[in-house]
Tab-separated table of C-alpha atoms in Angstrom:
chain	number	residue	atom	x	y	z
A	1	UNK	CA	2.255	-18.307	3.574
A	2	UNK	CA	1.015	-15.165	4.651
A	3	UNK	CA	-2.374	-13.787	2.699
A	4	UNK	CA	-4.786	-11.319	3.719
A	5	UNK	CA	-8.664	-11.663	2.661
A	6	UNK	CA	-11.102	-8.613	2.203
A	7	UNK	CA	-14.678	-10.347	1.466
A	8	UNK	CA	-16.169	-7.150	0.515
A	9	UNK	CA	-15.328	-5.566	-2.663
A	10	UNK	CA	-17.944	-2.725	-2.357
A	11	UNK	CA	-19.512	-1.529	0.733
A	12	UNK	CA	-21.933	1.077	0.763
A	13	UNK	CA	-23.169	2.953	3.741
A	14	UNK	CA	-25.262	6.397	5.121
A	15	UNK	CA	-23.989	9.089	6.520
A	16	UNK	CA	-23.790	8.943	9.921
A	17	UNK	CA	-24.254	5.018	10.262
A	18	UNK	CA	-21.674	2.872	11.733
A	19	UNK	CA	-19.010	0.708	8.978
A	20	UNK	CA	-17.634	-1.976	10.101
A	21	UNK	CA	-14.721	-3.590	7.410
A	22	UNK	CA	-13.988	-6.944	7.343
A	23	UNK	CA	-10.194	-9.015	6.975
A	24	UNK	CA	-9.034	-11.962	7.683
A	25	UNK	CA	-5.260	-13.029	7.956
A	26	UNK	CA	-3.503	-16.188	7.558
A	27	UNK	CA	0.091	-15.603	9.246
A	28	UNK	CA	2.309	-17.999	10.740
A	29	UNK	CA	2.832	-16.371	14.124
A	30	UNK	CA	1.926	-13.568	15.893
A	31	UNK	CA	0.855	-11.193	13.833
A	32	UNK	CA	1.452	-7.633	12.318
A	33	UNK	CA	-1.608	-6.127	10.937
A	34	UNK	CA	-2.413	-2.444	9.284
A	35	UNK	CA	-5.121	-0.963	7.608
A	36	UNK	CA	-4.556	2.090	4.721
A	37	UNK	CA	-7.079	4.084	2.745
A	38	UNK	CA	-6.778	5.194	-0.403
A	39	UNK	CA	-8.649	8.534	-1.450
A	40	UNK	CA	-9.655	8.363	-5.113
A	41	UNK	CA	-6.207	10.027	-6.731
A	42	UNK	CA	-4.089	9.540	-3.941
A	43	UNK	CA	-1.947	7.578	-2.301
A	44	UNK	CA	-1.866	4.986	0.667
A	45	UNK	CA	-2.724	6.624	4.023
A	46	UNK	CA	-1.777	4.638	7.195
A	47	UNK	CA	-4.673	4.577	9.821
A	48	UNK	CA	-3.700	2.326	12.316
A	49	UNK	CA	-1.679	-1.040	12.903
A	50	UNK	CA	-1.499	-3.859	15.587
A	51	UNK	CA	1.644	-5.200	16.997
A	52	UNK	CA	0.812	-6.256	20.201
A	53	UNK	CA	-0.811	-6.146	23.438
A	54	UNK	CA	-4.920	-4.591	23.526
A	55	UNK	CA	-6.731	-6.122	20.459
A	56	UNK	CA	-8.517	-2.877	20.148
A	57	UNK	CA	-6.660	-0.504	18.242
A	58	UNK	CA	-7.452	3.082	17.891
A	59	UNK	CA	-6.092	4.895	14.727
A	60	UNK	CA	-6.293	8.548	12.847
A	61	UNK	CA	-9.796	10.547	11.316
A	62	UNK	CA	-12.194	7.959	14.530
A	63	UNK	CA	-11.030	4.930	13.251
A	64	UNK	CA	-10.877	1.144	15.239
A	65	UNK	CA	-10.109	-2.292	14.754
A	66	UNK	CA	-10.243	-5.423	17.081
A	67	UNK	CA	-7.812	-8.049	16.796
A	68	UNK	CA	-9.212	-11.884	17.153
A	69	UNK	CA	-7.261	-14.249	16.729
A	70	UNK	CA	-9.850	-17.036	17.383
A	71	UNK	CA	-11.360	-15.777	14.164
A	72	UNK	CA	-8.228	-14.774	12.358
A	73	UNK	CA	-9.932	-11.104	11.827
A	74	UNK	CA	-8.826	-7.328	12.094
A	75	UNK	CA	-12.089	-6.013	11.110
A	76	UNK	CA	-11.745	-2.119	10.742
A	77	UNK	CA	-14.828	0.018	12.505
A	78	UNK	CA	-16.331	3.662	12.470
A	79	UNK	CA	-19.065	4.394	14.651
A	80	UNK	CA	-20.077	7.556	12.399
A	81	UNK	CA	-19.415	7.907	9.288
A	82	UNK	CA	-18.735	10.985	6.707
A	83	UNK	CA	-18.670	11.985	3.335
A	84	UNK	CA	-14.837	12.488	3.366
A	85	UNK	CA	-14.736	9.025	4.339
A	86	UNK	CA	-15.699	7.529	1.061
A	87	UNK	CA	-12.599	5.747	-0.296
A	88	UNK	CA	-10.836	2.384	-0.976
A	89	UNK	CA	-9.620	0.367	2.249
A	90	UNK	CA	-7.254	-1.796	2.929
A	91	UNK	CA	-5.753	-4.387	4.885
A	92	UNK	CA	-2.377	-6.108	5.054
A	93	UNK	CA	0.460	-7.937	6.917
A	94	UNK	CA	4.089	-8.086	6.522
A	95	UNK	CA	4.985	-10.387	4.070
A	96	UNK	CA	8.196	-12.782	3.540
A	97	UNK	CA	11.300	-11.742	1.791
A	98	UNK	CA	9.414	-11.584	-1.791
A	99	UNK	CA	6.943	-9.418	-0.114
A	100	UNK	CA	7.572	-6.252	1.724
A	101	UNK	CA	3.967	-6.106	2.504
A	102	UNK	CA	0.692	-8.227	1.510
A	103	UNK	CA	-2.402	-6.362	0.774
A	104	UNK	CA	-6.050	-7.888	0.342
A	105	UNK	CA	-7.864	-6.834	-2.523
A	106	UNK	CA	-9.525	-3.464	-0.952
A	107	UNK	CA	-12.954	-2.239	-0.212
A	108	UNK	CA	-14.712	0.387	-1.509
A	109	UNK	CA	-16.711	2.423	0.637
A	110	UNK	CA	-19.345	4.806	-0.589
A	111	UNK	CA	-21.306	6.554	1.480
A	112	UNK	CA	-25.098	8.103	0.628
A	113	UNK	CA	-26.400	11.285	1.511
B	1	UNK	CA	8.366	17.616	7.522
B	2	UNK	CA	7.572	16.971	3.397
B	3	UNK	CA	6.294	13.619	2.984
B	4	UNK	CA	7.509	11.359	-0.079
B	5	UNK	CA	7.153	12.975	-3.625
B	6	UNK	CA	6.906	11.148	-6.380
B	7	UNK	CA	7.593	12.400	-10.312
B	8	UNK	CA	6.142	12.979	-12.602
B	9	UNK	CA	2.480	12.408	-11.877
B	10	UNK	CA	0.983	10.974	-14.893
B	11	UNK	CA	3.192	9.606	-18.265
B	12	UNK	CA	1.797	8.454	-21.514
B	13	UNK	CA	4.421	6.131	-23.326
B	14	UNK	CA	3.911	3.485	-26.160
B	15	UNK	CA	4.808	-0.346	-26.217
B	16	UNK	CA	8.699	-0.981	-25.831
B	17	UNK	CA	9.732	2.260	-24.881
B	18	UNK	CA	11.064	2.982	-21.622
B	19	UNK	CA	10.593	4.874	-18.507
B	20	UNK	CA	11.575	5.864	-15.433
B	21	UNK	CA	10.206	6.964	-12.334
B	22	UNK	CA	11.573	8.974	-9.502
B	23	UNK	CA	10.553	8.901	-5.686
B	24	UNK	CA	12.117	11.233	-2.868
B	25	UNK	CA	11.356	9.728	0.806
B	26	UNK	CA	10.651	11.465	3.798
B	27	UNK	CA	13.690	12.981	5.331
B	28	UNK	CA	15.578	10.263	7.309
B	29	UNK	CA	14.145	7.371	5.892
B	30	UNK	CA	16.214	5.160	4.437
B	31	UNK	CA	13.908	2.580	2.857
B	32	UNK	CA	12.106	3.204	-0.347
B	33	UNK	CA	9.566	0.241	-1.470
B	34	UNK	CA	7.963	0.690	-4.851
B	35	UNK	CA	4.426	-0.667	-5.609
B	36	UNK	CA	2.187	-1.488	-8.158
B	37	UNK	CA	-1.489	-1.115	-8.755
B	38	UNK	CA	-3.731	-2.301	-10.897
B	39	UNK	CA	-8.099	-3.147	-11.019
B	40	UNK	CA	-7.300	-6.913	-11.746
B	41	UNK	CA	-4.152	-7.414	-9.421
B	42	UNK	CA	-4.515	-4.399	-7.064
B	43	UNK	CA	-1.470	-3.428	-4.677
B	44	UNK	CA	2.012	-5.816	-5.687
B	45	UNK	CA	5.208	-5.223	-3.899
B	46	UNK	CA	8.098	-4.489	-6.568
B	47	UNK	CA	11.270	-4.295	-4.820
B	48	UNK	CA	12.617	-2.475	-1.752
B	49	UNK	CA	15.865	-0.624	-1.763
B	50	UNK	CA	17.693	0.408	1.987
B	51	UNK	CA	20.765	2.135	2.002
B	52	UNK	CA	21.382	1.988	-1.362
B	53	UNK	CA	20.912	-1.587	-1.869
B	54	UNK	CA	18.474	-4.264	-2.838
B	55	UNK	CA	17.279	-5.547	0.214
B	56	UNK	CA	14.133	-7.771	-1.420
B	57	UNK	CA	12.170	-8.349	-4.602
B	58	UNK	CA	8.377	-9.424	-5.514
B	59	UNK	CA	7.727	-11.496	-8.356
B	60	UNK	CA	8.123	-9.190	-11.612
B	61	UNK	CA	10.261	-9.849	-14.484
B	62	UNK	CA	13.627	-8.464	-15.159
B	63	UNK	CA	12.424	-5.504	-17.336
B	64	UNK	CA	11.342	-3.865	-13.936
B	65	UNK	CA	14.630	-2.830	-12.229
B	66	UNK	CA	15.368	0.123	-9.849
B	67	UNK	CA	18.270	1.747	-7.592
B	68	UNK	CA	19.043	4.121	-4.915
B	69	UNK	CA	21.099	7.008	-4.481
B	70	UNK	CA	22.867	7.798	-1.517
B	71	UNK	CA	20.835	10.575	-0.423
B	72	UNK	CA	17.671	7.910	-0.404
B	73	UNK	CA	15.885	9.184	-3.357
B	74	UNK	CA	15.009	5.648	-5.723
B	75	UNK	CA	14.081	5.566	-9.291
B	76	UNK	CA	12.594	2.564	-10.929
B	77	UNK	CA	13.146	1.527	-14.450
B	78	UNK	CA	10.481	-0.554	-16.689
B	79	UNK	CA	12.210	-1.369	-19.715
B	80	UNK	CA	10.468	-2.248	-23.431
B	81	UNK	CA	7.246	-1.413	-21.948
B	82	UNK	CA	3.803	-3.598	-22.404
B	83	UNK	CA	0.349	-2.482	-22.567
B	84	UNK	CA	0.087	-4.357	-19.478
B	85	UNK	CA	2.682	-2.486	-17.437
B	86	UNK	CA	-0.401	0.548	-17.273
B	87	UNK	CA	-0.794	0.642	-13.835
B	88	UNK	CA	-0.280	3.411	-10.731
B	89	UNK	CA	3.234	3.304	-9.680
B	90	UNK	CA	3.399	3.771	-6.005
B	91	UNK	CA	6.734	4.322	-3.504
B	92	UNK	CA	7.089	4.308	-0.374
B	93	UNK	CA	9.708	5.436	2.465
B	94	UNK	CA	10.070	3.738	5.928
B	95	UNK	CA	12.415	4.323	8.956
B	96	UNK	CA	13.584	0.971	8.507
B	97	UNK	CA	14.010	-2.154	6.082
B	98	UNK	CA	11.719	-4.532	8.151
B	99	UNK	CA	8.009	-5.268	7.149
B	100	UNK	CA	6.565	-3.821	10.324
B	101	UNK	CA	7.759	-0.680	9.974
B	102	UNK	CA	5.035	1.817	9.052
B	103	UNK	CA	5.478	2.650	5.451
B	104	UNK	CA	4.589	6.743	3.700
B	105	UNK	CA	3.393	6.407	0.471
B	106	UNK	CA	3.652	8.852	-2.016
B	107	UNK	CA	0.379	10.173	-4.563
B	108	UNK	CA	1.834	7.401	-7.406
B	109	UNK	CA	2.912	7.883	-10.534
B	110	UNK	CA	0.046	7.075	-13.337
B	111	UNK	CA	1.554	4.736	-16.308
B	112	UNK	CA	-0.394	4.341	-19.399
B	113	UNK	CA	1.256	2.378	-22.097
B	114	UNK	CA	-0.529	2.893	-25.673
């Protein structure tokens, strides 16, 4: 079955350093893999997703991930971080017909001054 | 073009009422998935409606139900409510039904059951 794994509840970084995200995937074939943030009071917001073809996704507000599937990981990555991007991340797959979509658990970034 | 709305924002209700929430997609879309988030569970897939119909369902009981008009806009029903039914209420609208298609969520709908 289809799962996705975020080790990291809470992540916290400076302003201005690099983030790197982790998730791992278990999916049966090729797979379909996005990454949302929440902002605190808001909704999902869709930064990028991997269907196929490069493993290095770019998505919206300088955001990256690199597919391995050697390692079974879409790990999400921001060479320079901001304030604004202090939120809760999230990665997921398609799921089977009782799930639309899987989510892991989230991250929670906070960044320091 | 307005991106998904969701109403109302925040509702206070007490154990076994009922309520209902309403979601308008994105113009076009024809899918409307509804979510639901909690700390201990965090993001569960409810159901997804497409064109007016059911098209799948996660694993909640029967008290959660929903529907679809024909002009896309989805309400979902929780019936004799439970303290543990407090949660954000999210929906979504896609393009299509299938799982890869990107999904617009709207700001949620905060639950709390007293």
């Amino acid at each position: 079955a289809q799962s996705v794994t975020q080790p990291d509840i809470h992540i916290t970084v400076s302003e201005g350093a690099s983030l790197e995200l982790r998730c791992n995937y278990s999916y049966g074939a090729t797979p379909y893999l996005f990454w949302y943030v929440q902002s605190p009071g808001q909704g999902l917001q869709l930064l990028l997703k991997y269907f196929s073809g490069d493993t290095l996704v770019q998505g919206i507000k300088g955001f990256e991930a690199e597919f391995k599937r050697s390692q079974s990981s879409f790990n999400l990555r921001k060479p320079s971080v901001h304030w604004s991007d202090a939120a809760e991340y999230f990665c997921a797959v398609p799921g089977n017909r009782d799930d639309k979509i899987i989510f892991g658990k989230g991250t929670r970034l906070h960044i320091l001054p | 073009k307005a991106g998904v709305t969701q109403t109302p924002r925040y509702l206070i209700k007490t154990r076994g009422q009922q309520v209902t929430l309403s979601c308008s997609p994105i113009s076009g879309h024809r899918s409307v998935s509804w979510y639901q988030q909690t700390p201990g569970q965090g993001l569960q897939f409810l159901f997804e409606y497409f064109s007016e119909t059911q098209r799948n369902k996660g694993n909640f009981p029967g008290r959660f139900s929903g529907r679809q008009f024909s002009n896309s806009r989805s309400e979902m029903n929780v019936s004799t409510l439970e303290l543990g039914d407090s949660a954000l209420y999210l929906c979504a609208s896609s393009l299509g039904s299938g799982g890869i298609d990107t999904q617009y969520f709207g700001p949620g709908t905060r639950l709390t059951v007293l």
